[in-house]
Amino acid sequence: MKTTSSSPRTAGDVLQVGYWFSRSDSLFEITVWDPEKPLQVEARSARDSSLQTFTLMELFAPQLPTRFAATRQELVSATTTNQIGPPDIYDADTLPTHLLKRADHILHTVEAVQNQIELLQRQNQLTGETCSQTELTRQACQSIDLPVSLSVYYAYRRLCRRYSGDRARLAVAQHRKTFGKTRIDPNVLHFIDTLIRRFYRSNPPLRIQTIYHLAQQLWQHNRHWWLNQNSPAGHPPEHLVDRLLDGRKAIDDLLADPLQIQYLAQIPLPSRAWFYGYIRWFRSQPGEGEEAYILRHGQKDWEENFLLFDQFARTAVLPLQYVFADHYRLDVLHVDDEFREVLGRLWLTVLIDAFSRAVLGLYLAYEDPCIESIQGALRHAIWPKVSLEPYGIDLPWAGYGIPQRLLLDNAWAHHSYSLEQLAGALAGNGQYTHMELVFRPPYQARYGALVERLFGNLSGQIRELMPGAILRPDQRQWHNANQGACLLYRDVIRLVNQLVVDYLHTPHQELGGLTPHEKWCLGLQRMAPLPPPFTAQLERTFWRLHPETRIATHEGLALFGLHYWDPALAGLRSPDRQGRRKLFHIRYDAEDVSRVAVFEKGCWLGDGYARELRLADGSFEPVSLWELEMAKDLIRQQDLQQRLRPHSWLVHILEARELIEQRQTEQKLIRRKLQQLREHRRGRPSSSTPKPGLEASQVQETERVLSELDTQDKDPRTSLLHHLEEIL
């Protein structure tokens, strides 16, 4: 057909001077393009009117699609509706038969009317009659085999011109506008899709009833407000979805902000029956509904809400821009220093930079991941590592600085006021980098793939290099980790540091053959981090923050059943200007609770020492928190009616230590006897063989020593009070 034929588009059709294109969310107007030199295109930025040069390969590259339009207004409107781009290609064999018949009818009708118009024009030329084009078209519409009205023909002709007479595309256009779409409000659909993508496809998966109950709670918590997909202000900001899903924060601040409320709209909650049916449909979609979500809400919305963590490793352009933190339980057993008894596995906390893949800091602890783990790793990461000689490392470890964004999982230890206040203290009232805490979506382990890959490499090297390693299940039949364990804690931490430094100086394919150390040094040419000075106050900020405040009494600051005080804190008992008693925050080190740091409104006032742990020489006995709790349990076990006496904590702690030492000695003796029995069963003489007897002098000496031990006073309080020169 003459009227529906069209020639293929070329680069010259879209690269004309005065035309517009969008690239990386920026608009450009084409100023120079010479068909004789087609590889270079000069364009003016609409943002700052600067001239930029692009190559043809850049504009037509598949990774960053470029959109073209004749005018700026057309480009903006088409970009928001996602209409500009190459035409879709459909296979006619896969389309429904009734749609193809409808497309054939449209094509035959338009072609028949146009042929009839040409016939009528030739007849008028022979007779000399004059007739308007509209009248000729009306006569042609009535003279075909299946007559149509003039308006129907015009509609058919527009469709043929729009789709260039393509039968398949014309058949697809016959779908109703709501084909493949639910009749529910788009804002409600976005709300339900977001909950399904974030919580239903979790590991472990939540029940359908739980998801709908969660939707009810969020809908009521936000007072029926959600994102407005048709907001006149444009696409909503990235943080609004996470903000609306945070059930801990009220929505009043968003409603009071005129810039934020323009992106919100009130939505109804769909019925439970509709939600269950929609879940069944969602489960039948390929790719867990990803294609359906992108089709409805766009690729940009999908990437902003669900692929945000996946993009960090690719979008980082500076060191410390995105830093990942995670914990890993080492696959190796080690022994204690004194008795060489096998201890449990250690937990390793690592901070890794997304830009350079460099490890910034680590922390090795016996406890499960806790607030000390992440704050200890931060302390190791922020300042340069200059003390590597004790580990036998001669290669540099250059990574240091305050992370701009610290990406964490949703462990309880990470959602703490202690970590939030530490981030504020490191910023120093804006003088240094303010660390932003970013939490991964729940049950999405793939968002920590950058750290998990490092842990996978370390675990493989640990199994190969360290004795006492726990091997894979298919290799455990010839290996016993308990028998092979011989490394001390200092040996494990030395080997871990050596493995990490070796990793820093290993070329990476993802870094273009550079090592993480070399990539980090290149990033330092753009931005050199400045850590804050390591003052006494900042050092104590890394201690654990007690969640409750304390007041100063005549006995001091009460905590853990102890009373902390120091002469330098004498002014804490005085009231404030309003006559109220002052409230203080306490930070403590779980490894030594004999000393705590006292803070008021973020300012360090000094250290307090436990009066009950004071020794005769004026020093204080260092006691860990678990030792203190153990001493309390022993007292309760001895006498349920006995009241805890804080002034005798030191005596109880010494008793607990003595008991621990006694149990360790007994355990060592029992293991030694078991070892002798095993050796005896392997081929030693049987038990019926007479054993050589002891000499009479040896027996008398043993009885004398035992009698002396029985007469001695075993109560440790006796020796303690003897040193204190007091009488019980």
XYZ file of C-alpha atoms in Angstrom:
728
model
C 0.000 0.000 0.000
C 1.331 3.402 -0.905
C 0.018 5.145 2.158
C 1.348 2.661 4.684
C 4.794 2.005 3.290
C 7.802 3.494 5.112
C 11.572 3.439 4.640
C 13.956 2.133 7.356
C 15.248 4.739 9.770
C 18.932 5.630 9.693
C 21.296 7.437 12.025
C 20.725 10.618 10.019
C 17.051 10.580 11.036
C 17.827 11.017 14.719
C 21.169 12.871 14.618
C 19.932 16.038 12.960
C 21.051 19.418 14.254
C 18.484 20.702 16.725
C 17.293 17.246 17.750
C 17.493 16.098 21.382
C 18.621 12.942 23.159
C 18.761 11.792 26.783
C 21.678 9.915 28.312
C 22.292 9.027 31.968
C 19.243 11.101 33.033
C 20.675 14.178 31.272
C 19.282 15.979 28.210
C 21.429 17.135 25.291
C 20.727 19.136 22.111
C 22.657 18.131 18.992
C 24.708 21.067 17.701
C 27.139 19.494 15.220
C 26.987 16.252 13.273
C 28.610 15.824 9.927
C 27.542 12.773 7.884
C 30.992 12.852 6.312
C 32.493 12.322 9.766
C 29.775 10.314 11.478
C 31.785 9.032 14.446
C 31.720 12.322 16.399
C 28.595 14.045 17.703
C 28.732 17.395 19.504
C 25.859 18.269 21.836
C 24.977 20.977 24.345
C 23.896 19.949 27.854
C 20.531 21.295 28.975
C 21.760 21.445 32.567
C 24.740 23.799 32.268
C 24.882 24.592 28.502
C 28.329 22.993 28.230
C 29.409 21.370 24.971
C 30.266 17.681 25.076
C 31.519 15.284 22.432
C 30.146 11.762 22.051
C 31.055 8.944 19.746
C 28.548 7.037 17.722
C 29.470 3.843 19.587
C 28.669 5.526 22.909
C 25.272 6.745 21.763
C 24.256 3.423 20.304
C 25.817 1.183 22.964
C 23.437 -1.362 24.553
C 24.521 -0.770 28.173
C 23.389 2.870 28.427
C 20.433 3.219 26.066
C 20.093 6.674 24.503
C 16.669 8.083 23.654
C 16.146 10.495 20.749
C 13.360 12.944 19.877
C 12.789 15.913 17.577
C 11.997 18.372 20.390
C 12.795 18.639 24.071
C 9.142 18.503 25.098
C 8.594 15.330 23.118
C 11.705 13.777 24.662
C 10.616 14.598 28.216
C 7.077 13.310 27.740
C 8.227 10.171 25.959
C 10.905 9.440 28.569
C 8.352 9.523 31.390
C 6.012 7.194 29.482
C 8.885 5.011 28.219
C 7.710 5.216 24.590
C 10.791 6.302 22.658
C 12.943 3.518 21.325
C 13.099 0.894 18.598
C 9.757 -0.681 17.643
C 8.835 -3.944 19.299
C 9.107 -7.093 17.191
C 6.415 -9.733 17.525
C 6.019 -13.214 16.106
C 2.670 -13.571 14.356
C 2.635 -17.335 14.945
C 2.496 -16.817 18.730
C -0.447 -14.364 18.678
C -4.101 -15.347 19.171
C -6.045 -16.180 16.017
C -8.874 -13.719 16.656
C -6.386 -10.834 16.921
C -4.720 -11.810 13.657
C -8.130 -11.978 11.952
C -8.904 -8.519 13.294
C -5.598 -7.183 11.953
C -6.225 -8.776 8.541
C -9.668 -7.182 8.433
C -8.190 -3.732 9.132
C -5.492 -4.136 6.485
C -7.941 -5.434 3.831
C -10.460 -2.678 4.612
C -7.896 0.138 4.297
C -6.431 -1.362 1.128
C -9.904 -1.861 -0.431
C -10.984 1.713 0.377
C -7.777 3.170 -1.070
C -8.186 1.105 -4.264
C -11.774 2.257 -4.563
C -10.704 5.892 -4.089
C -8.226 5.573 -6.973
C -10.957 4.022 -9.158
C -13.408 6.838 -8.399
C -10.743 9.461 -9.127
C -10.091 7.977 -12.585
C -13.831 7.887 -13.339
C -14.207 11.541 -12.355
C -11.330 12.487 -14.605
C -13.057 10.804 -17.576
C -16.437 12.429 -16.907
C -15.018 15.795 -15.826
C -16.900 15.808 -12.561
C -15.398 17.462 -9.481
C -15.722 16.016 -5.976
C -13.969 16.682 -2.675
C -11.577 14.151 -1.190
C -13.870 13.635 1.774
C -16.820 12.831 -0.488
C -14.710 10.427 -2.542
C -13.607 8.664 0.649
C -17.201 8.408 1.887
C -18.319 6.893 -1.435
C -15.387 4.438 -1.395
C -16.258 3.308 2.143
C -19.805 2.478 1.030
C -18.866 0.744 -2.241
C -16.625 -2.018 -0.810
C -17.917 -5.510 -0.001
C -18.149 -4.779 3.715
C -19.040 -1.068 3.960
C -17.648 0.983 6.870
C -18.250 4.504 8.094
C -15.879 7.360 7.386
C -14.722 7.600 11.022
C -13.987 3.859 11.183
C -11.879 4.071 8.015
C -9.902 7.001 9.424
C -9.244 5.033 12.632
C -8.113 2.006 10.613
C -5.820 4.168 8.480
C -4.190 5.735 11.552
C -3.442 2.283 12.950
C -1.889 1.143 9.684
C 0.327 4.215 9.503
C 1.371 3.988 13.142
C 2.493 0.365 12.843
C 3.773 0.636 9.245
C 1.339 -2.005 8.028
C 2.955 -4.692 10.213
C 0.360 -7.452 10.684
C 1.806 -8.706 13.972
C 2.163 -5.297 15.606
C -1.294 -4.351 14.423
C -2.695 -7.523 15.991
C -1.024 -6.747 19.337
C -2.540 -3.263 19.208
C -6.002 -4.835 19.235
C -5.548 -5.862 22.854
C -7.664 -3.841 25.206
C -5.777 -1.149 27.116
C -6.056 -3.120 30.352
C -4.793 -6.376 28.813
C -2.517 -8.224 31.253
C -3.223 -5.632 33.935
C -5.267 -5.840 37.061
C -8.055 -3.335 37.531
C -6.736 -2.323 40.927
C -5.302 1.142 41.563
C -1.628 1.458 40.406
C -0.578 2.834 43.794
C -2.137 -0.132 45.597
C -0.493 -2.498 43.132
C 2.916 -0.912 43.796
C 2.349 -1.299 47.548
C 1.487 -5.002 47.246
C 4.294 -5.725 44.763
C 6.844 -4.103 47.061
C 5.779 -6.198 50.045
C 5.831 -9.395 47.998
C 9.267 -8.736 46.559
C 10.761 -7.790 49.920
C 9.183 -10.291 52.277
C 7.374 -13.122 50.468
C 10.447 -14.273 48.513
C 12.582 -14.290 51.647
C 14.651 -17.080 53.136
C 12.980 -18.637 55.011
C 9.783 -17.595 53.180
C 6.963 -16.021 55.146
C 3.434 -17.342 54.994
C 0.785 -15.629 52.868
C -1.194 -14.838 56.011
C 1.867 -13.169 57.542
C 2.431 -11.022 54.452
C -1.171 -9.804 54.427
C -1.012 -9.123 58.178
C 2.167 -7.130 57.552
C 0.392 -5.179 54.811
C -2.434 -4.334 57.225
C -0.002 -3.112 59.870
C 1.976 -0.908 57.468
C -1.207 0.442 55.887
C -2.555 1.444 59.293
C 0.817 2.709 60.558
C 1.207 5.021 57.542
C -2.434 6.117 57.848
C -3.218 4.817 54.343
C -0.415 6.831 52.665
C 1.840 5.340 49.996
C 3.803 6.437 46.911
C 1.866 8.186 44.171
C 2.897 6.612 40.871
C 1.268 9.446 38.904
C 2.724 12.289 40.935
C 3.036 15.543 38.943
C 6.392 16.151 40.672
C 7.916 13.173 38.850
C 9.565 10.010 40.128
C 9.615 9.720 43.953
C 12.997 9.897 45.737
C 14.861 6.644 46.332
C 14.628 6.715 50.127
C 10.833 7.041 50.355
C 10.128 3.320 49.937
C 12.463 2.342 52.786
C 11.107 5.224 54.862
C 7.490 4.068 54.436
C 8.428 0.453 55.199
C 10.110 1.440 58.473
C 7.462 0.744 61.076
C 9.517 2.425 63.813
C 9.057 5.949 62.436
C 5.813 7.876 62.240
C 4.670 9.456 58.991
C 3.928 12.844 60.510
C 7.251 14.353 59.446
C 6.623 13.333 55.808
C 3.116 14.803 55.815
C 4.432 18.057 57.296
C 7.043 18.423 54.541
C 5.493 19.950 51.374
C 8.316 18.524 49.255
C 7.598 14.964 50.396
C 3.814 14.926 50.530
C 3.585 15.662 46.804
C 4.918 12.159 46.196
C 2.307 10.499 48.447
C -1.301 9.496 48.014
C -3.827 7.628 50.136
C -4.648 4.099 49.005
C -7.279 1.508 49.936
C -6.272 -1.890 51.257
C -7.262 -4.772 48.919
C -9.338 -7.604 50.263
C -7.801 -10.778 51.614
C -9.415 -12.897 48.854
C -7.960 -10.692 46.110
C -4.535 -10.779 47.781
C -4.497 -14.593 47.983
C -5.489 -14.858 44.324
C -2.824 -12.359 43.342
C -0.172 -14.332 45.251
C -1.131 -17.467 43.319
C -0.768 -15.572 40.054
C 2.525 -14.059 41.184
C 4.014 -17.469 41.971
C 3.259 -18.634 38.429
C 5.260 -15.798 36.846
C 8.819 -16.439 35.560
C 11.703 -14.973 37.502
C 9.616 -14.637 40.703
C 7.523 -11.886 39.163
C 10.488 -9.720 38.223
C 9.300 -9.269 34.645
C 5.806 -8.330 35.786
C 7.152 -5.773 38.250
C 9.439 -4.158 35.652
C 6.618 -4.052 33.110
C 4.326 -2.254 35.541
C 6.654 0.082 37.420
C 9.706 0.368 35.197
C 13.298 -0.816 35.283
C 14.426 2.222 37.278
C 12.018 1.515 40.123
C 13.134 -2.117 40.207
C 16.816 -1.205 40.413
C 16.303 1.496 43.034
C 14.272 -0.724 45.365
C 15.661 -4.203 44.880
C 19.064 -4.010 43.190
C 20.443 -1.124 45.229
C 23.020 -3.249 47.021
C 23.980 -5.045 43.812
C 24.831 -1.692 42.239
C 27.190 -0.542 44.982
C 30.102 -2.606 43.729
C 29.632 -1.227 40.207
C 28.791 2.392 40.970
C 31.516 3.102 43.549
C 33.919 5.685 42.121
C 35.828 6.654 45.284
C 37.386 4.821 48.217
C 35.226 4.544 51.353
C 32.112 5.397 49.354
C 30.507 2.024 50.153
C 31.972 -0.268 52.814
C 30.487 -3.695 53.535
C 30.644 -5.341 56.978
C 29.939 -8.960 57.796
C 30.839 -11.767 60.206
C 32.278 -15.217 59.573
C 32.953 -18.131 61.923
C 36.450 -19.474 61.274
C 36.720 -23.139 60.324
C 39.579 -23.824 62.731
C 39.923 -24.898 66.369
C 42.610 -23.517 68.662
C 43.870 -24.168 72.198
C 44.355 -22.052 75.312
C 47.738 -20.786 76.499
C 47.918 -22.562 79.869
C 46.449 -26.047 79.556
C 46.447 -26.406 75.744
C 42.798 -27.399 75.900
C 40.741 -27.150 72.706
C 38.613 -23.989 72.573
C 35.690 -23.033 70.388
C 35.803 -21.430 66.989
C 36.458 -17.719 66.622
C 34.267 -15.143 64.879
C 35.914 -12.881 62.297
C 34.407 -9.471 61.476
C 35.629 -7.820 58.271
C 35.080 -4.420 56.609
C 35.716 -4.356 52.843
C 35.706 -1.379 50.464
C 33.500 -1.747 47.363
C 35.653 0.516 45.168
C 38.995 -1.229 45.631
C 37.905 -4.586 47.179
C 40.439 -3.779 49.912
C 39.950 -5.011 53.475
C 39.923 -1.950 55.728
C 39.738 -3.600 59.133
C 39.015 -6.826 61.000
C 38.191 -8.046 64.501
C 38.596 -11.543 65.969
C 36.459 -12.494 68.987
C 35.207 -15.501 70.926
C 31.672 -14.151 71.266
C 28.975 -14.358 68.633
C 28.616 -11.200 66.502
C 27.866 -8.353 68.905
C 28.353 -4.604 69.207
C 31.998 -5.091 70.202
C 32.612 -6.984 66.961
C 31.477 -4.232 64.610
C 32.905 -1.379 66.699
C 36.217 -3.197 67.092
C 36.453 -3.698 63.332
C 35.637 -0.013 62.816
C 38.381 1.012 65.206
C 40.857 -1.138 63.296
C 39.666 0.273 59.947
C 39.572 4.010 60.601
C 43.213 4.530 61.505
C 46.278 3.351 59.522
C 47.719 -0.064 60.371
C 51.325 0.617 61.384
C 51.988 -2.264 63.788
C 52.321 -5.204 61.395
C 55.826 -6.283 62.424
C 54.586 -8.493 65.322
C 52.663 -10.489 62.711
C 55.738 -10.945 60.522
C 54.220 -8.871 57.679
C 56.479 -6.706 55.541
C 53.891 -5.733 52.884
C 51.928 -2.474 53.300
C 48.290 -2.315 54.391
C 47.234 1.143 53.240
C 43.461 1.034 53.712
C 42.066 3.374 56.363
C 39.434 6.078 56.891
C 35.832 6.638 57.989
C 33.335 4.930 55.650
C 30.827 7.226 54.013
C 28.208 4.465 53.983
C 28.556 1.368 56.148
C 26.390 -1.457 54.806
C 25.223 -3.865 57.509
C 22.857 -6.778 57.843
C 19.873 -6.673 60.190
C 21.528 -8.186 63.277
C 20.301 -6.806 66.592
C 23.803 -5.618 67.462
C 23.829 -3.282 64.441
C 20.525 -1.627 65.386
C 21.926 -0.060 68.542
C 22.269 3.407 69.989
C 25.904 2.637 70.714
C 26.753 2.402 67.012
C 24.643 5.439 66.116
C 26.343 7.580 68.757
C 29.734 6.313 67.599
C 28.956 7.504 64.067
C 28.078 10.942 65.421
C 31.219 11.107 67.554
C 33.454 10.208 64.606
C 31.996 13.071 62.573
C 33.207 15.605 65.125
C 30.397 18.135 64.529
C 30.932 17.982 60.785
C 34.713 18.261 60.766
C 35.130 14.690 59.505
C 33.156 12.240 57.408
C 29.705 11.434 58.737
C 29.196 7.684 58.518
C 25.757 6.671 57.267
C 24.442 3.290 58.425
C 22.655 1.399 55.633
C 20.884 -1.883 56.394
C 20.304 -4.624 53.855
C 16.801 -5.954 53.177
C 15.978 -8.903 55.454
C 16.753 -12.430 54.241
C 18.673 -11.189 51.183
C 22.089 -12.785 51.611
C 23.074 -12.038 48.011
C 23.409 -8.346 48.898
C 26.511 -9.251 50.888
C 28.108 -11.234 48.064
C 31.172 -8.974 48.057
C 32.106 -10.011 51.598
C 30.906 -13.596 51.219
C 33.304 -14.079 48.308
C 36.199 -12.954 50.508
C 35.079 -15.320 53.273
C 34.974 -18.167 50.764
C 38.576 -17.537 49.745
C 39.738 -17.267 53.366
C 37.978 -20.466 54.415
C 39.681 -22.425 51.636
C 43.129 -21.155 52.623
C 42.457 -21.773 56.318
C 41.586 -25.427 55.656
C 44.814 -25.856 53.717
C 47.231 -24.006 55.993
C 46.056 -24.230 59.594
C 46.180 -27.363 61.752
C 42.938 -28.054 63.551
C 40.857 -26.883 60.590
C 37.331 -28.241 60.163
C 37.198 -29.777 56.705
C 34.259 -30.349 54.415
C 31.908 -33.237 55.242
C 33.300 -35.423 52.446
C 36.829 -35.148 53.896
C 36.187 -35.691 57.605
C 36.553 -39.462 57.563
C 40.346 -39.207 57.734
C 40.683 -36.045 59.787
C 40.004 -35.069 63.406
C 40.097 -31.346 64.101
C 40.277 -31.828 67.888
C 43.432 -33.902 67.685
C 45.079 -31.538 65.213
C 44.333 -28.317 67.117
C 47.550 -26.767 68.399
C 47.390 -23.063 67.483
C 47.025 -20.366 70.128
C 44.874 -17.267 69.788
C 47.877 -15.126 68.882
C 48.817 -17.641 66.193
C 45.358 -17.546 64.636
C 45.184 -13.751 64.543
C 48.701 -13.587 63.060
C 47.816 -16.044 60.289
C 44.517 -14.256 59.554
C 46.332 -10.940 59.185
C 48.874 -12.549 56.871
C 46.122 -14.039 54.688
C 44.328 -10.689 54.481
C 47.503 -8.813 53.482
C 48.277 -11.473 50.879
C 44.758 -10.969 49.515
C 45.377 -7.208 49.284
C 48.394 -7.817 47.047
C 46.775 -10.417 44.781
C 45.659 -9.259 41.273
C 41.892 -9.255 40.710
C 40.239 -9.819 37.368
C 37.355 -7.514 38.321
C 39.871 -4.709 38.943
C 41.452 -5.016 35.508
C 44.429 -7.012 36.754
C 45.214 -4.586 39.588
C 45.571 -5.622 43.199
C 43.231 -4.129 45.837
C 46.241 -2.262 47.236
C 47.039 -0.710 43.837
C 43.384 0.160 43.241
C 43.231 1.801 46.650
C 46.337 3.886 45.901
C 44.769 5.041 42.632
C 41.663 6.112 44.531
C 43.776 8.082 46.963
C 44.801 10.349 44.089
C 41.177 11.545 43.959
C 40.383 11.546 47.665
C 42.755 11.123 50.618
C 40.804 10.331 53.828
C 41.495 12.243 57.033
C 40.849 10.254 60.239
C 40.036 12.107 63.472
C 42.671 12.216 66.223
C 42.495 9.208 68.515
C 41.775 10.998 71.784
C 40.901 9.419 75.120
C 37.257 10.387 74.673
C 37.107 8.856 71.191
C 38.755 5.692 72.483
C 36.029 5.282 75.092
C 33.338 5.935 72.506
C 34.197 2.531 71.040
C 33.161 0.863 74.313
C 29.686 -0.570 74.689
C 26.990 1.914 75.694
C 24.723 0.864 78.548
C 21.121 1.442 77.435
C 19.974 3.088 80.688
C 21.129 6.297 82.311
C 22.486 6.550 85.855
C 22.450 9.159 88.616
C 25.291 9.876 91.053
C 24.482 8.875 94.661
C 26.622 9.110 97.767
C 28.013 5.644 96.915
C 28.734 6.514 93.279
C 27.300 5.320 89.947
C 25.659 1.915 90.359
C 26.120 -0.643 87.585
C 26.410 -4.469 87.552
C 25.961 -4.493 91.337
C 29.115 -2.379 91.731
C 29.595 1.290 92.574
C 31.921 3.371 90.426
C 33.546 6.567 91.576
C 36.639 8.702 91.319
C 37.659 11.937 93.100
C 37.659 13.730 89.750
C 33.898 13.056 89.469
C 33.005 14.887 92.687
C 30.909 17.497 90.881
C 28.478 14.939 89.440
C 26.320 14.860 92.589
C 25.283 18.497 92.290
C 21.939 19.177 90.568
C 21.524 21.063 87.311
C 20.243 24.655 87.016
C 16.641 23.518 87.274
C 17.378 21.684 90.518
C 17.034 18.219 88.975
C 19.477 15.371 89.389
C 21.793 14.870 86.444
C 21.575 11.801 84.244
C 24.731 10.174 82.897
C 25.439 7.582 80.229
C 27.908 4.812 80.985
C 30.222 3.062 78.532
C 32.138 -0.034 79.557
C 34.531 -2.640 78.231
C 33.144 -6.149 78.723
C 36.685 -7.500 79.125
C 37.323 -5.291 82.168
C 34.381 -3.878 84.104
C 36.560 -2.531 86.900
C 36.506 0.797 85.017
C 33.733 2.618 83.168
C 33.580 5.882 81.231
C 31.052 8.520 82.282
C 29.373 10.665 79.592
C 26.940 13.550 79.788
C 25.272 14.734 76.575
C 27.990 13.106 74.502
C 30.860 14.656 76.464
C 33.284 12.455 78.363
C 33.543 13.549 82.012
C 36.054 10.979 83.260
C 36.452 7.366 84.376
C 34.907 5.722 87.391
C 36.409 2.717 89.211
C 34.598 -0.052 91.095
C 35.045 0.431 94.830
C 34.334 -3.227 95.508
C 37.291 -4.312 93.328
C 39.882 -2.114 95.034
C 43.025 -3.942 96.205
C 45.247 -3.203 99.213
C 47.852 -1.388 97.103
C 45.259 1.014 95.678
C 44.926 -0.666 92.275
C 41.779 -2.367 90.995
C 41.385 -6.029 90.140
C 40.575 -6.398 86.393
C 37.425 -8.496 86.048
C 35.495 -9.409 82.930
C 31.729 -9.203 82.813
C 31.308 -12.970 82.495
C 33.476 -13.539 85.579
C 31.286 -11.166 87.555
C 28.100 -12.920 86.454
C 29.628 -16.290 87.254
C 30.490 -15.169 90.780
C 26.868 -14.109 91.302
C 25.598 -17.499 90.120
C 27.948 -19.323 92.483
C 26.651 -17.344 95.445
C 23.053 -18.134 94.545
C 23.879 -21.833 94.179
C 25.576 -21.979 97.575
C 22.667 -20.495 99.474
C 19.413 -19.426 97.862
C 18.572 -17.345 100.941
C 21.929 -15.557 100.995
C 21.739 -11.945 99.984
C 24.260 -10.614 97.544
C 26.727 -8.324 99.280
C 28.388 -5.910 96.846
C 31.198 -5.090 99.297
C 32.405 -8.704 99.088
C 32.434 -9.013 95.298
C 36.218 -9.309 95.238
C 36.101 -12.308 97.577
C 33.452 -14.018 95.468
C 35.405 -13.393 92.285
C 38.531 -14.904 93.777
C 36.489 -17.931 94.836
C 35.135 -18.278 91.311
C 38.623 -18.115 89.835
C 39.849 -20.708 92.306
C 36.962 -22.978 91.384
C 37.695 -22.553 87.673
C 41.340 -23.419 88.220
C 40.391 -26.472 90.266
C 37.968 -27.716 87.596
C 40.560 -27.195 84.882
C 43.127 -29.201 86.850
C 40.608 -32.004 87.382
C 39.729 -31.996 83.721
C 43.374 -32.184 82.762
C 43.937 -35.101 85.172
C 40.927 -36.993 83.834
C 42.080 -36.587 80.256
C 45.545 -37.773 81.189
C 44.124 -40.930 82.804
C 41.950 -41.572 79.742
C 44.996 -41.272 77.554
C 46.847 -43.793 79.740
C 43.920 -46.217 79.450
C 43.938 -45.927 75.674
C 47.647 -46.624 75.544
C 47.168 -49.547 77.933
C 44.523 -51.114 75.656
C 46.714 -50.797 72.560
C 49.131 -53.525 73.717
C 50.356 -52.712 77.192
C 50.449 -55.536 79.812
C 47.027 -56.521 81.164
C 45.674 -55.370 84.518
C 46.405 -58.784 86.072
C 50.114 -58.113 85.845
C 51.398 -57.128 89.331
C 52.491 -53.506 89.572
C 55.665 -52.613 91.398
C 54.927 -51.327 94.866
C 56.016 -47.993 96.337
C 58.876 -47.723 98.782
C 58.007 -47.046 102.415
C 59.804 -43.681 102.390
C 57.729 -42.461 99.456
C 54.478 -43.435 101.169
C 55.447 -41.602 104.376
C 56.377 -38.439 102.442
C 53.041 -38.441 100.605
C 51.059 -38.814 103.851
C 52.974 -35.920 105.418
C 52.201 -33.550 102.516
C 48.522 -34.472 102.534
C 48.248 -33.838 106.270
C 49.774 -30.362 105.843
C 47.257 -29.543 103.106
C 44.371 -30.586 105.326
C 45.488 -28.286 108.148
C 45.771 -25.216 105.885
C 42.904 -22.767 105.618
C 41.590 -23.001 102.045
C 39.293 -19.996 102.332
C 40.756 -17.255 100.052
C 39.132 -14.608 102.237
C 41.655 -15.460 104.956
C 44.633 -14.497 102.837
C 42.779 -11.457 101.479
C 41.907 -10.107 104.912
C 45.426 -10.874 106.058
C 46.753 -8.514 103.409
C 44.115 -5.936 104.268
C 45.097 -6.261 107.960
C 41.509 -6.687 109.007
C 39.806 -9.198 111.333
C 36.825 -11.155 110.102
